[in-house]
Amino acid sequence: MGPDPADPPQAKATMEQCACVERELDKVLQKFLTYGQHCEQSLGELLHYVGQLRAELAGAGLQGTPLSATLSLVMSQCCQKIKDTVQKLASDHKDIHSSVSRVGKAIDRNFDSEICGIVSDSVWDAREQQQQILQMAIVEHLYQQGMLSVAEELCQESTLNVDLDFKQPFLELNRILEALHEQDLAPALEWAVSHRQRLLELNSSLEFKLHRLHFIRLLAGGPEKQLEALSYARHFQPFARLHQREIQVMMGSLVYLRLGLEKSPYCHLLDNSHWAEICETFTRDACSLLGLSVESPLSVSFASGCVALPVLMNIKAVIEQRQCTGVWSHKDELPIEIELGMKCWYHSVFACPILRQQTSDSNPPIKLICGHVISRDALNKLINGGKLKCPYCPMEQNPADGKRIIF
Ligand SMILES: [Zn+2]
């Protein structure tokens, strides 16, 4: 087994580097904070001083009379004071620049800036088309994050044409999620009820969880909500079989309503984490029902890139050191396999047992008539005199009888 790309020492090193930059960043933020406070205070004092002077002048009723020598001195002192304060603030502000540039230096020192070497130029061959794919990925991500106005803006600026059918599910999900964040269950409940059948097919307990949360909120209202809570409990009826235990707990909690739920063994029902959980459940189940990914393709790619980049940088260094630059031709494959973790397993992959290569559209897996599967490239290599001998069983057969299979 090769070294695990996400092994702890490397991860630790990266964390230390991040901490290094963060320390510099904290210093800048602290300086900004102190500067802001100082700025406000000096300007406040100055304003107070000038205001007082103005009031004095107005009070003395000097309109139309020439300035006395004393007054003129006071005025010019005031102007000087204003000038000094502003100058001091400006020079203090300049001092922050050095701290800001230290952050930049810390980034340069702690992170590799030269990542171009591991990107193939051919990725951008069909520039316009690629650019559009990238823009679309960004727009989708923004929609998914609920940043609708930013997405719209980007569409306009990049003249990207996104049709309503694409946007609609995101708009709906975001509207419901926003309400959930405000602890408003109504839109989510309405959605769950109208999609009840398909949610059940997905084994989703979203609707039950929403009803439960509504019930819990009634409980939190104390004894005067008891009747309402009892009558709401009829909503649990369709879920009686699947969620018997949870329903019993909720019914049990009613006994403590008069005493106060927060002082009862049922206080966990009032936990705020239920709200975070319902947002998660809703996002996961609604995305799965609508055929959307929970995380946008852009965030998945980004996260995968973060795992893969350090490994690829190391490999590149090794390749250069040993001067075997031909090893990585940058076609559409990486020089090594990089484990991204279970989270990134979306579908099965098939590696040809003969060529030890992952199959692809251009080199798909082929099932031979004996049932063994090899890649098409391997099959072509094994043809001898128009006949193919299976490398496993070894049945002789006509190469044209092999069928492409899809995993
Ligand atoms: Zn065979």
mmCIF file of C-alpha atoms and ligand atoms in Angstrom:
data_model
loop_
_atom_site.group_PDB
_atom_site.id
_atom_site.type_symbol
_atom_site.label_atom_id
_atom_site.label_comp_id
_atom_site.label_asym_id
_atom_site.label_seq_id
_atom_site.Cartn_x
_atom_site.Cartn_y
_atom_site.Cartn_z
ATOM 1 C CA MET A 1 0.000 0.000 0.000
ATOM 2 C CA GLY A 2 1.237 3.455 -0.863
ATOM 3 C CA PRO A 3 1.150 6.356 1.521
ATOM 4 C CA ASP A 4 -2.314 7.598 2.317
ATOM 5 C CA PRO A 5 -2.640 11.002 0.654
ATOM 6 C CA ALA A 6 -4.570 12.363 3.601
ATOM 7 C CA ASP A 7 -2.212 11.016 6.222
ATOM 8 C CA PRO A 8 -2.073 12.929 9.493
ATOM 9 C CA PRO A 9 1.463 14.450 9.313
ATOM 10 C CA GLN A 10 0.648 16.168 6.078
ATOM 11 C CA ALA A 11 -2.715 17.341 7.313
ATOM 12 C CA LYS A 12 -1.034 18.612 10.456
ATOM 13 C CA ALA A 13 1.556 20.530 8.473
ATOM 14 C CA THR A 14 -1.211 22.190 6.485
ATOM 15 C CA MET A 15 -3.052 23.144 9.656
ATOM 16 C CA GLU A 16 0.112 24.702 11.074
ATOM 17 C CA GLN A 17 0.573 26.690 7.898
ATOM 18 C CA CYS A 18 -2.992 27.892 8.104
ATOM 19 C CA ALA A 19 -2.482 28.851 11.746
ATOM 20 C CA CYS A 20 0.627 30.808 10.757
ATOM 21 C CA VAL A 21 -1.321 32.917 8.295
ATOM 22 C CA GLU A 22 -4.206 33.214 10.698
ATOM 23 C CA ARG A 23 -1.930 34.664 13.407
ATOM 24 C CA GLU A 24 -0.821 37.433 11.039
ATOM 25 C CA LEU A 25 -4.422 37.987 10.053
ATOM 26 C CA ASP A 26 -5.464 38.272 13.696
ATOM 27 C CA LYS A 27 -2.796 40.916 14.228
ATOM 28 C CA VAL A 28 -4.177 42.973 11.352
ATOM 29 C CA LEU A 29 -7.738 42.609 12.580
ATOM 30 C CA GLN A 30 -6.671 43.629 16.077
ATOM 31 C CA LYS A 31 -4.899 46.679 14.644
ATOM 32 C CA PHE A 32 -7.944 47.616 12.628
ATOM 33 C CA LEU A 33 -10.096 47.294 15.699
ATOM 34 C CA THR A 34 -7.803 49.445 17.862
ATOM 35 C CA TYR A 35 -7.426 51.937 15.051
ATOM 36 C CA GLY A 36 -11.181 52.115 14.572
ATOM 37 C CA GLN A 37 -11.749 52.754 18.263
ATOM 38 C CA HIS A 38 -8.967 55.317 18.429
ATOM 39 C CA CYS A 39 -10.255 57.008 15.289
ATOM 40 C CA GLU A 40 -13.749 57.255 16.640
ATOM 41 C CA GLN A 41 -12.549 58.617 19.948
ATOM 42 C CA SER A 42 -10.286 61.319 18.499
ATOM 43 C CA LEU A 43 -12.872 62.413 15.975
ATOM 44 C CA GLY A 44 -15.497 62.475 18.705
ATOM 45 C CA GLU A 45 -13.306 64.664 20.900
ATOM 46 C CA LEU A 46 -12.550 66.928 17.976
ATOM 47 C CA LEU A 47 -16.204 67.299 17.092
ATOM 48 C CA HIS A 48 -17.035 68.076 20.658
ATOM 49 C CA TYR A 49 -14.317 70.726 20.785
ATOM 50 C CA VAL A 50 -15.367 72.401 17.536
ATOM 51 C CA GLY A 51 -19.033 72.223 18.530
ATOM 52 C CA GLN A 52 -18.271 73.923 21.832
ATOM 53 C CA LEU A 53 -16.322 76.656 20.114
ATOM 54 C CA ARG A 54 -19.121 77.244 17.688
ATOM 55 C CA ALA A 55 -21.667 77.458 20.487
ATOM 56 C CA GLU A 56 -19.457 79.938 22.315
ATOM 57 C CA LEU A 57 -19.108 82.080 19.216
ATOM 58 C CA ALA A 58 -22.802 81.991 18.534
ATOM 59 C CA GLY A 59 -23.581 82.799 22.155
ATOM 60 C CA ALA A 60 -21.340 85.867 22.174
ATOM 61 C CA GLY A 61 -23.428 87.482 19.428
ATOM 62 C CA LEU A 62 -20.421 88.544 17.415
ATOM 63 C CA GLN A 63 -22.131 88.602 14.051
ATOM 64 C CA GLY A 64 -20.964 91.493 11.893
ATOM 65 C CA THR A 65 -18.088 92.525 14.192
ATOM 66 C CA PRO A 66 -14.450 91.922 13.231
ATOM 67 C CA LEU A 67 -12.582 89.112 15.041
ATOM 68 C CA SER A 68 -10.589 90.138 18.080
ATOM 69 C CA ALA A 69 -6.949 89.054 18.296
ATOM 70 C CA THR A 70 -7.763 86.515 21.013
ATOM 71 C CA LEU A 71 -10.578 84.956 19.038
ATOM 72 C CA SER A 72 -8.525 84.757 15.900
ATOM 73 C CA LEU A 73 -5.840 82.941 17.895
ATOM 74 C CA VAL A 74 -8.401 80.504 19.294
ATOM 75 C CA MET A 75 -9.704 79.874 15.779
ATOM 76 C CA SER A 76 -6.311 79.196 14.275
ATOM 77 C CA GLN A 77 -5.483 76.913 17.210
ATOM 78 C CA CYS A 78 -8.669 75.035 16.468
ATOM 79 C CA CYS A 79 -7.742 74.656 12.794
ATOM 80 C CA GLN A 80 -4.294 73.426 13.759
ATOM 81 C CA LYS A 81 -5.821 70.881 16.087
ATOM 82 C CA ILE A 82 -8.064 69.591 13.306
ATOM 83 C CA LYS A 83 -5.107 69.316 10.959
ATOM 84 C CA ASP A 84 -2.962 67.508 13.544
ATOM 85 C CA THR A 85 -5.663 65.003 14.376
ATOM 86 C CA VAL A 86 -6.338 64.157 10.744
ATOM 87 C CA GLN A 87 -2.626 63.847 10.005
ATOM 88 C CA LYS A 88 -2.117 61.575 12.994
ATOM 89 C CA LEU A 89 -5.020 59.360 11.912
ATOM 90 C CA ALA A 90 -3.685 59.158 8.357
ATOM 91 C CA SER A 91 -0.209 58.158 9.485
ATOM 92 C CA ASP A 92 -1.613 55.586 11.924
ATOM 93 C CA HIS A 93 -3.605 54.177 9.046
ATOM 94 C CA LYS A 94 -0.468 53.910 6.955
ATOM 95 C CA ASP A 95 1.165 51.881 9.718
ATOM 96 C CA ILE A 96 -1.450 49.187 9.240
ATOM 97 C CA HIS A 97 -0.201 48.643 5.695
ATOM 98 C CA SER A 98 2.922 46.906 6.899
ATOM 99 C CA SER A 99 0.825 44.429 8.890
ATOM 100 C CA VAL A 100 -1.374 43.802 5.878
ATOM 101 C CA SER A 101 1.619 43.100 3.697
ATOM 102 C CA ARG A 102 2.945 40.735 6.363
ATOM 103 C CA VAL A 103 -0.192 38.615 5.805
ATOM 104 C CA GLY A 104 0.636 38.444 2.114
ATOM 105 C CA LYS A 105 4.188 37.396 2.917
ATOM 106 C CA ALA A 106 2.946 34.766 5.340
ATOM 107 C CA ILE A 107 0.734 33.340 2.599
ATOM 108 C CA ASP A 108 3.657 33.266 0.162
ATOM 109 C CA ARG A 109 5.879 31.635 2.774
ATOM 110 C CA ASN A 110 3.429 28.975 3.878
ATOM 111 C CA PHE A 111 1.638 28.004 0.716
ATOM 112 C CA ASP A 112 2.705 26.967 -2.729
ATOM 113 C CA SER A 113 1.747 29.549 -5.259
ATOM 114 C CA GLU A 114 3.081 27.583 -8.179
ATOM 115 C CA ILE A 115 0.266 25.147 -8.893
ATOM 116 C CA CYS A 116 0.088 25.806 -12.620
ATOM 117 C CA GLY A 117 2.559 22.996 -13.269
ATOM 118 C CA ILE A 118 0.053 20.353 -12.357
ATOM 119 C CA VAL A 119 -2.729 21.747 -14.510
ATOM 120 C CA SER A 120 -2.796 20.654 -18.081
ATOM 121 C CA ASP A 121 -3.052 23.503 -20.548
ATOM 122 C CA SER A 122 -5.296 21.378 -22.688
ATOM 123 C CA VAL A 123 -7.986 21.706 -20.036
ATOM 124 C CA TRP A 124 -8.608 25.146 -21.470
ATOM 125 C CA ASP A 125 -8.322 24.118 -25.096
ATOM 126 C CA ALA A 126 -11.912 24.790 -25.986
ATOM 127 C CA ARG A 127 -11.772 27.996 -24.069
ATOM 128 C CA GLU A 128 -15.210 29.395 -24.665
ATOM 129 C CA GLN A 129 -16.995 26.160 -23.982
ATOM 130 C CA GLN A 130 -14.944 25.450 -20.860
ATOM 131 C CA GLN A 131 -15.566 28.923 -19.607
ATOM 132 C CA GLN A 132 -19.273 28.433 -19.974
ATOM 133 C CA ILE A 133 -19.127 25.149 -18.072
ATOM 134 C CA LEU A 134 -17.229 26.879 -15.285
ATOM 135 C CA GLN A 135 -19.670 29.774 -15.173
ATOM 136 C CA MET A 136 -22.580 27.370 -15.056
ATOM 137 C CA ALA A 137 -20.960 25.491 -12.171
ATOM 138 C CA ILE A 138 -20.504 28.750 -10.268
ATOM 139 C CA VAL A 139 -24.086 29.806 -10.961
ATOM 140 C CA GLU A 140 -25.409 26.454 -9.796
ATOM 141 C CA HIS A 141 -23.339 26.716 -6.639
ATOM 142 C CA LEU A 142 -24.673 30.191 -5.921
ATOM 143 C CA TYR A 143 -28.247 29.025 -6.416
ATOM 144 C CA GLN A 144 -27.607 26.100 -4.144
ATOM 145 C CA GLN A 145 -26.190 28.389 -1.466
ATOM 146 C CA GLY A 146 -29.261 30.580 -1.681
ATOM 147 C CA MET A 147 -27.301 33.540 -3.067
ATOM 148 C CA LEU A 148 -29.953 34.145 -5.675
ATOM 149 C CA SER A 149 -29.247 37.767 -6.478
ATOM 150 C CA VAL A 150 -25.529 37.089 -6.941
ATOM 151 C CA ALA A 151 -26.373 34.210 -9.270
ATOM 152 C CA GLU A 152 -28.719 36.418 -11.290
ATOM 153 C CA GLU A 153 -26.060 39.099 -11.525
ATOM 154 C CA LEU A 154 -23.471 36.623 -12.760
ATOM 155 C CA CYS A 155 -25.908 35.253 -15.336
ATOM 156 C CA GLN A 156 -26.458 38.740 -16.649
ATOM 157 C CA GLU A 157 -22.809 39.704 -16.733
ATOM 158 C CA SER A 158 -21.700 36.490 -18.367
ATOM 159 C CA THR A 159 -24.748 36.438 -20.664
ATOM 160 C CA LEU A 160 -25.437 32.957 -19.427
ATOM 161 C CA ASN A 161 -28.907 31.750 -20.212
ATOM 162 C CA VAL A 162 -30.319 29.803 -17.296
ATOM 163 C CA ASP A 163 -33.883 28.699 -17.812
ATOM 164 C CA LEU A 164 -36.506 28.783 -15.143
ATOM 165 C CA ASP A 165 -36.801 24.989 -14.948
ATOM 166 C CA PHE A 166 -33.253 24.858 -13.706
ATOM 167 C CA LYS A 167 -33.684 27.611 -11.135
ATOM 168 C CA GLN A 168 -37.109 26.648 -9.839
ATOM 169 C CA PRO A 169 -36.122 23.826 -7.474
ATOM 170 C CA PHE A 170 -33.360 25.919 -5.912
ATOM 171 C CA LEU A 171 -35.685 28.860 -5.449
ATOM 172 C CA GLU A 172 -38.252 26.663 -3.751
ATOM 173 C CA LEU A 173 -35.726 24.911 -1.505
ATOM 174 C CA ASN A 174 -34.224 28.197 -0.452
ATOM 175 C CA ARG A 175 -37.558 29.748 0.329
ATOM 176 C CA ILE A 176 -38.405 26.796 2.577
ATOM 177 C CA LEU A 177 -34.972 26.678 4.193
ATOM 178 C CA GLU A 178 -35.067 30.364 4.949
ATOM 179 C CA ALA A 179 -38.404 29.896 6.691
ATOM 180 C CA LEU A 180 -36.945 26.967 8.665
ATOM 181 C CA HIS A 181 -34.064 29.140 9.784
ATOM 182 C CA GLU A 182 -36.666 31.567 11.103
ATOM 183 C CA GLN A 183 -38.272 28.572 12.840
ATOM 184 C CA ASP A 184 -41.279 28.780 10.549
ATOM 185 C CA LEU A 185 -42.376 25.230 9.800
ATOM 186 C CA ALA A 186 -45.360 25.972 7.581
ATOM 187 C CA PRO A 187 -43.702 26.036 4.105
ATOM 188 C CA ALA A 188 -41.670 22.893 4.849
ATOM 189 C CA LEU A 189 -44.741 21.058 6.129
ATOM 190 C CA GLU A 190 -46.743 22.052 3.102
ATOM 191 C CA TRP A 191 -43.975 20.787 0.848
ATOM 192 C CA ALA A 192 -43.574 17.527 2.781
ATOM 193 C CA VAL A 193 -47.298 16.811 2.721
ATOM 194 C CA SER A 194 -47.536 17.406 -1.012
ATOM 195 C CA HIS A 195 -44.579 15.060 -1.607
ATOM 196 C CA ARG A 196 -45.604 12.522 1.026
ATOM 197 C CA GLN A 197 -45.702 9.465 -1.192
ATOM 198 C CA ARG A 198 -42.326 10.009 -2.792
ATOM 199 C CA LEU A 199 -40.729 10.888 0.541
ATOM 200 C CA LEU A 200 -41.997 7.614 1.980
ATOM 201 C CA GLU A 201 -40.522 5.770 -0.974
ATOM 202 C CA LEU A 202 -37.189 7.353 -0.067
ATOM 203 C CA ASN A 203 -37.596 6.170 3.529
ATOM 204 C CA SER A 204 -37.615 9.775 4.608
ATOM 205 C CA SER A 205 -38.944 10.738 8.022
ATOM 206 C CA LEU A 206 -39.017 14.421 7.135
ATOM 207 C CA GLU A 207 -42.759 14.883 7.531
ATOM 208 C CA PHE A 208 -42.809 13.137 10.894
ATOM 209 C CA LYS A 209 -39.887 15.209 12.122
ATOM 210 C CA LEU A 210 -41.631 18.414 11.071
ATOM 211 C CA HIS A 211 -44.832 17.461 12.891
ATOM 212 C CA ARG A 212 -42.774 16.498 15.914
ATOM 213 C CA LEU A 213 -41.055 19.872 15.938
ATOM 214 C CA HIS A 214 -44.395 21.642 15.700
ATOM 215 C CA PHE A 215 -45.676 19.548 18.597
ATOM 216 C CA ILE A 216 -42.571 20.313 20.657
ATOM 217 C CA ARG A 217 -43.057 23.987 20.052
ATOM 218 C CA LEU A 218 -46.586 23.721 21.388
ATOM 219 C CA LEU A 219 -45.221 21.915 24.456
ATOM 220 C CA ALA A 220 -42.777 24.754 25.021
ATOM 221 C CA GLY A 221 -45.809 27.053 25.287
ATOM 222 C CA GLY A 222 -46.693 25.468 28.653
ATOM 223 C CA PRO A 223 -49.969 24.170 30.118
ATOM 224 C CA GLU A 224 -52.193 26.588 28.184
ATOM 225 C CA LYS A 225 -51.097 24.891 24.979
ATOM 226 C CA GLN A 226 -51.939 21.427 26.239
ATOM 227 C CA LEU A 227 -55.240 21.097 24.430
ATOM 228 C CA GLU A 228 -53.788 22.347 21.192
ATOM 229 C CA ALA A 229 -50.867 19.934 21.535
ATOM 230 C CA LEU A 230 -53.203 17.019 22.196
ATOM 231 C CA SER A 231 -55.288 17.807 19.165
ATOM 232 C CA TYR A 232 -52.151 18.241 17.039
ATOM 233 C CA ALA A 233 -51.010 14.780 18.059
ATOM 234 C CA ARG A 234 -53.462 13.309 15.546
ATOM 235 C CA HIS A 235 -50.891 14.219 12.871
ATOM 236 C CA PHE A 236 -48.689 11.446 14.242
ATOM 237 C CA GLN A 237 -51.224 8.808 13.399
ATOM 238 C CA PRO A 238 -49.837 7.877 9.942
ATOM 239 C CA PHE A 239 -46.393 7.478 11.504
ATOM 240 C CA ALA A 240 -47.489 5.396 14.474
ATOM 241 C CA ARG A 241 -45.903 2.221 13.192
ATOM 242 C CA LEU A 242 -42.566 3.655 12.082
ATOM 243 C CA HIS A 243 -41.982 6.090 14.935
ATOM 244 C CA GLN A 244 -43.789 4.454 17.827
ATOM 245 C CA ARG A 245 -41.009 5.039 20.346
ATOM 246 C CA GLU A 246 -40.625 8.751 19.558
ATOM 247 C CA ILE A 247 -44.374 9.295 19.700
ATOM 248 C CA GLN A 248 -44.513 7.608 23.116
ATOM 249 C CA VAL A 249 -41.813 9.949 24.366
ATOM 250 C CA MET A 250 -43.770 12.981 23.194
ATOM 251 C CA MET A 251 -46.976 11.760 24.777
ATOM 252 C CA GLY A 252 -45.087 11.017 27.991
ATOM 253 C CA SER A 253 -43.786 14.555 28.104
ATOM 254 C CA LEU A 254 -47.351 15.885 28.414
ATOM 255 C CA VAL A 255 -47.397 14.691 32.021
ATOM 256 C CA TYR A 256 -44.721 17.222 32.896
ATOM 257 C CA LEU A 257 -46.318 20.147 31.132
ATOM 258 C CA ARG A 258 -47.612 21.758 34.314
ATOM 259 C CA LEU A 259 -44.292 21.344 36.093
ATOM 260 C CA GLY A 260 -42.341 22.784 33.187
ATOM 261 C CA LEU A 261 -40.713 20.629 30.520
ATOM 262 C CA GLU A 262 -37.301 22.196 31.038
ATOM 263 C CA LYS A 263 -37.128 20.716 34.545
ATOM 264 C CA SER A 264 -38.335 17.284 33.452
ATOM 265 C CA PRO A 265 -36.630 14.171 32.093
ATOM 266 C CA TYR A 266 -38.002 15.351 28.744
ATOM 267 C CA CYS A 267 -35.990 18.568 28.651
ATOM 268 C CA HIS A 268 -33.995 17.177 25.705
ATOM 269 C CA LEU A 269 -37.082 17.749 23.569
ATOM 270 C CA LEU A 270 -36.540 21.484 23.863
ATOM 271 C CA ASP A 271 -32.982 21.237 22.605
ATOM 272 C CA ASN A 272 -32.218 23.773 19.869
ATOM 273 C CA SER A 273 -30.272 21.191 17.886
ATOM 274 C CA HIS A 274 -33.600 19.884 16.527
ATOM 275 C CA TRP A 275 -33.796 22.971 14.343
ATOM 276 C CA ALA A 276 -30.360 22.487 12.855
ATOM 277 C CA GLU A 277 -31.223 18.841 12.328
ATOM 278 C CA ILE A 278 -34.478 19.588 10.531
ATOM 279 C CA CYS A 279 -32.669 21.924 8.105
ATOM 280 C CA GLU A 280 -30.214 19.159 7.361
ATOM 281 C CA THR A 281 -32.920 16.527 6.948
ATOM 282 C CA PHE A 282 -34.936 18.781 4.706
ATOM 283 C CA THR A 283 -31.970 19.660 2.483
ATOM 284 C CA ARG A 284 -30.870 16.048 2.184
ATOM 285 C CA ASP A 285 -34.306 14.562 1.498
ATOM 286 C CA ALA A 286 -35.547 17.332 -0.767
ATOM 287 C CA CYS A 287 -32.354 17.242 -2.830
ATOM 288 C CA SER A 288 -32.588 13.506 -3.154
ATOM 289 C CA LEU A 289 -36.257 13.733 -4.164
ATOM 290 C CA LEU A 290 -35.560 16.437 -6.730
ATOM 291 C CA GLY A 291 -32.500 14.651 -8.073
ATOM 292 C CA LEU A 292 -30.136 17.400 -6.925
ATOM 293 C CA SER A 293 -26.850 16.823 -5.181
ATOM 294 C CA VAL A 294 -26.726 18.022 -1.579
ATOM 295 C CA GLU A 295 -23.427 19.684 -2.311
ATOM 296 C CA SER A 296 -22.917 21.558 -5.540
ATOM 297 C CA PRO A 297 -20.569 20.064 -8.134
ATOM 298 C CA LEU A 298 -18.350 23.095 -7.583
ATOM 299 C CA SER A 299 -17.907 22.502 -3.856
ATOM 300 C CA VAL A 300 -17.310 18.807 -4.445
ATOM 301 C CA SER A 301 -14.662 19.601 -7.066
ATOM 302 C CA PHE A 302 -13.090 22.176 -4.819
ATOM 303 C CA ALA A 303 -12.959 19.831 -1.831
ATOM 304 C CA SER A 304 -11.513 17.054 -4.008
ATOM 305 C CA GLY A 305 -8.942 19.477 -5.366
ATOM 306 C CA CYS A 306 -7.877 20.399 -1.849
ATOM 307 C CA VAL A 307 -7.224 16.723 -1.117
ATOM 308 C CA ALA A 308 -5.551 16.020 -4.439
ATOM 309 C CA LEU A 309 -3.376 19.116 -4.859
ATOM 310 C CA PRO A 310 -0.752 18.387 -2.174
ATOM 311 C CA VAL A 311 -0.367 14.831 -3.454
ATOM 312 C CA LEU A 312 -0.017 15.981 -7.047
ATOM 313 C CA MET A 313 2.507 18.653 -6.058
ATOM 314 C CA ASN A 314 4.614 15.992 -4.340
ATOM 315 C CA ILE A 315 4.395 13.691 -7.343
ATOM 316 C CA LYS A 316 5.369 16.496 -9.654
ATOM 317 C CA ALA A 317 8.415 17.265 -7.526
ATOM 318 C CA VAL A 318 9.420 13.595 -7.573
ATOM 319 C CA ILE A 319 8.927 13.331 -11.326
ATOM 320 C CA GLU A 320 11.114 16.391 -11.860
ATOM 321 C CA GLN A 321 13.756 15.185 -9.432
ATOM 322 C CA ARG A 322 14.121 11.842 -11.176
ATOM 323 C CA GLN A 323 13.893 13.528 -14.537
ATOM 324 C CA CYS A 324 11.224 11.243 -15.889
ATOM 325 C CA THR A 325 8.930 13.952 -17.184
ATOM 326 C CA GLY A 326 7.318 11.682 -19.754
ATOM 327 C CA VAL A 327 5.512 9.732 -17.033
ATOM 328 C CA TRP A 328 2.702 12.228 -16.695
ATOM 329 C CA SER A 329 1.491 13.241 -20.101
ATOM 330 C CA HIS A 330 -1.441 15.261 -18.714
ATOM 331 C CA LYS A 331 -3.943 13.515 -20.955
ATOM 332 C CA ASP A 332 -7.222 13.233 -19.094
ATOM 333 C CA GLU A 333 -5.747 11.227 -16.283
ATOM 334 C CA LEU A 334 -3.668 11.649 -13.147
ATOM 335 C CA PRO A 335 -0.314 9.914 -12.661
ATOM 336 C CA ILE A 336 -1.584 8.103 -9.564
ATOM 337 C CA GLU A 337 -4.851 7.195 -7.947
ATOM 338 C CA ILE A 338 -5.914 9.572 -5.203
ATOM 339 C CA GLU A 339 -8.231 8.364 -2.479
ATOM 340 C CA LEU A 340 -10.910 10.991 -1.875
ATOM 341 C CA GLY A 341 -12.786 9.053 0.778
ATOM 342 C CA MET A 342 -16.203 7.422 0.884
ATOM 343 C CA LYS A 343 -17.918 10.788 0.622
ATOM 344 C CA CYS A 344 -16.837 11.039 -2.989
ATOM 345 C CA TRP A 345 -17.955 7.579 -4.060
ATOM 346 C CA TYR A 346 -20.833 8.220 -6.386
ATOM 347 C CA HIS A 347 -20.849 5.103 -8.513
ATOM 348 C CA SER A 348 -18.939 1.883 -8.986
ATOM 349 C CA VAL A 349 -15.840 1.941 -11.093
ATOM 350 C CA PHE A 350 -14.342 -0.923 -13.000
ATOM 351 C CA ALA A 351 -10.630 -1.383 -13.446
ATOM 352 C CA CYS A 352 -9.530 -3.763 -16.184
ATOM 353 C CA PRO A 353 -7.889 -6.805 -14.570
ATOM 354 C CA ILE A 354 -5.558 -7.157 -17.563
ATOM 355 C CA LEU A 355 -4.382 -3.578 -18.134
ATOM 356 C CA ARG A 356 -5.006 -2.433 -14.550
ATOM 357 C CA GLN A 357 -6.614 0.725 -15.828
ATOM 358 C CA GLN A 358 -9.888 2.259 -14.871
ATOM 359 C CA THR A 359 -12.333 1.869 -17.722
ATOM 360 C CA SER A 360 -13.699 4.949 -19.443
ATOM 361 C CA ASP A 361 -16.024 5.931 -22.271
ATOM 362 C CA SER A 362 -13.241 5.476 -24.783
ATOM 363 C CA ASN A 363 -12.136 2.196 -23.225
ATOM 364 C CA PRO A 364 -15.302 0.648 -21.788
ATOM 365 C CA PRO A 365 -15.657 -2.681 -19.978
ATOM 366 C CA ILE A 366 -16.656 -5.569 -22.280
ATOM 367 C CA LYS A 367 -18.354 -8.759 -21.086
ATOM 368 C CA LEU A 368 -17.105 -11.828 -22.912
ATOM 369 C CA ILE A 369 -19.519 -14.665 -23.649
ATOM 370 C CA CYS A 370 -17.968 -16.729 -20.841
ATOM 371 C CA GLY A 371 -18.998 -13.967 -18.398
ATOM 372 C CA HIS A 372 -15.543 -12.538 -17.693
ATOM 373 C CA VAL A 373 -15.129 -8.793 -18.057
ATOM 374 C CA ILE A 374 -12.098 -7.000 -19.451
ATOM 375 C CA SER A 375 -11.562 -3.591 -21.018
ATOM 376 C CA ARG A 376 -11.891 -3.083 -24.765
ATOM 377 C CA ASP A 377 -8.225 -2.131 -25.093
ATOM 378 C CA ALA A 378 -7.259 -5.397 -23.412
ATOM 379 C CA LEU A 379 -9.651 -7.282 -25.658
ATOM 380 C CA ASN A 380 -8.109 -5.749 -28.773
ATOM 381 C CA LYS A 381 -4.635 -6.666 -27.570
ATOM 382 C CA LEU A 382 -5.654 -10.261 -26.915
ATOM 383 C CA ILE A 383 -7.108 -10.907 -30.372
ATOM 384 C CA ASN A 384 -5.007 -13.436 -32.181
ATOM 385 C CA GLY A 385 -5.831 -14.486 -35.705
ATOM 386 C CA GLY A 386 -9.361 -13.083 -35.478
ATOM 387 C CA LYS A 387 -10.038 -15.197 -32.366
ATOM 388 C CA LEU A 388 -10.034 -14.266 -28.716
ATOM 389 C CA LYS A 389 -9.019 -16.539 -25.908
ATOM 390 C CA CYS A 390 -10.393 -15.435 -22.548
ATOM 391 C CA PRO A 391 -7.406 -14.817 -20.255
ATOM 392 C CA TYR A 392 -9.337 -16.359 -17.364
ATOM 393 C CA CYS A 393 -11.222 -19.456 -18.340
ATOM 394 C CA PRO A 394 -9.718 -19.690 -21.285
ATOM 395 C CA MET A 395 -12.679 -20.069 -23.611
ATOM 396 C CA GLU A 396 -12.076 -19.331 -27.238
ATOM 397 C CA GLN A 397 -14.575 -16.964 -28.803
ATOM 398 C CA ASN A 398 -15.319 -14.414 -31.492
ATOM 399 C CA PRO A 399 -14.173 -10.953 -30.280
ATOM 400 C CA ALA A 400 -17.307 -9.375 -31.806
ATOM 401 C CA ASP A 401 -19.505 -11.335 -29.363
ATOM 402 C CA GLY A 402 -18.303 -9.275 -26.423
ATOM 403 C CA LYS A 403 -20.896 -6.843 -25.084
ATOM 404 C CA ARG A 404 -20.256 -3.455 -23.582
ATOM 405 C CA ILE A 405 -21.524 -3.219 -20.020
ATOM 406 C CA ILE A 406 -22.321 -0.189 -17.958
ATOM 407 C CA PHE A 407 -21.743 0.024 -14.230
HETATM 408 ZN ZN ZN B 1 -13.699 -16.329 -19.543
#
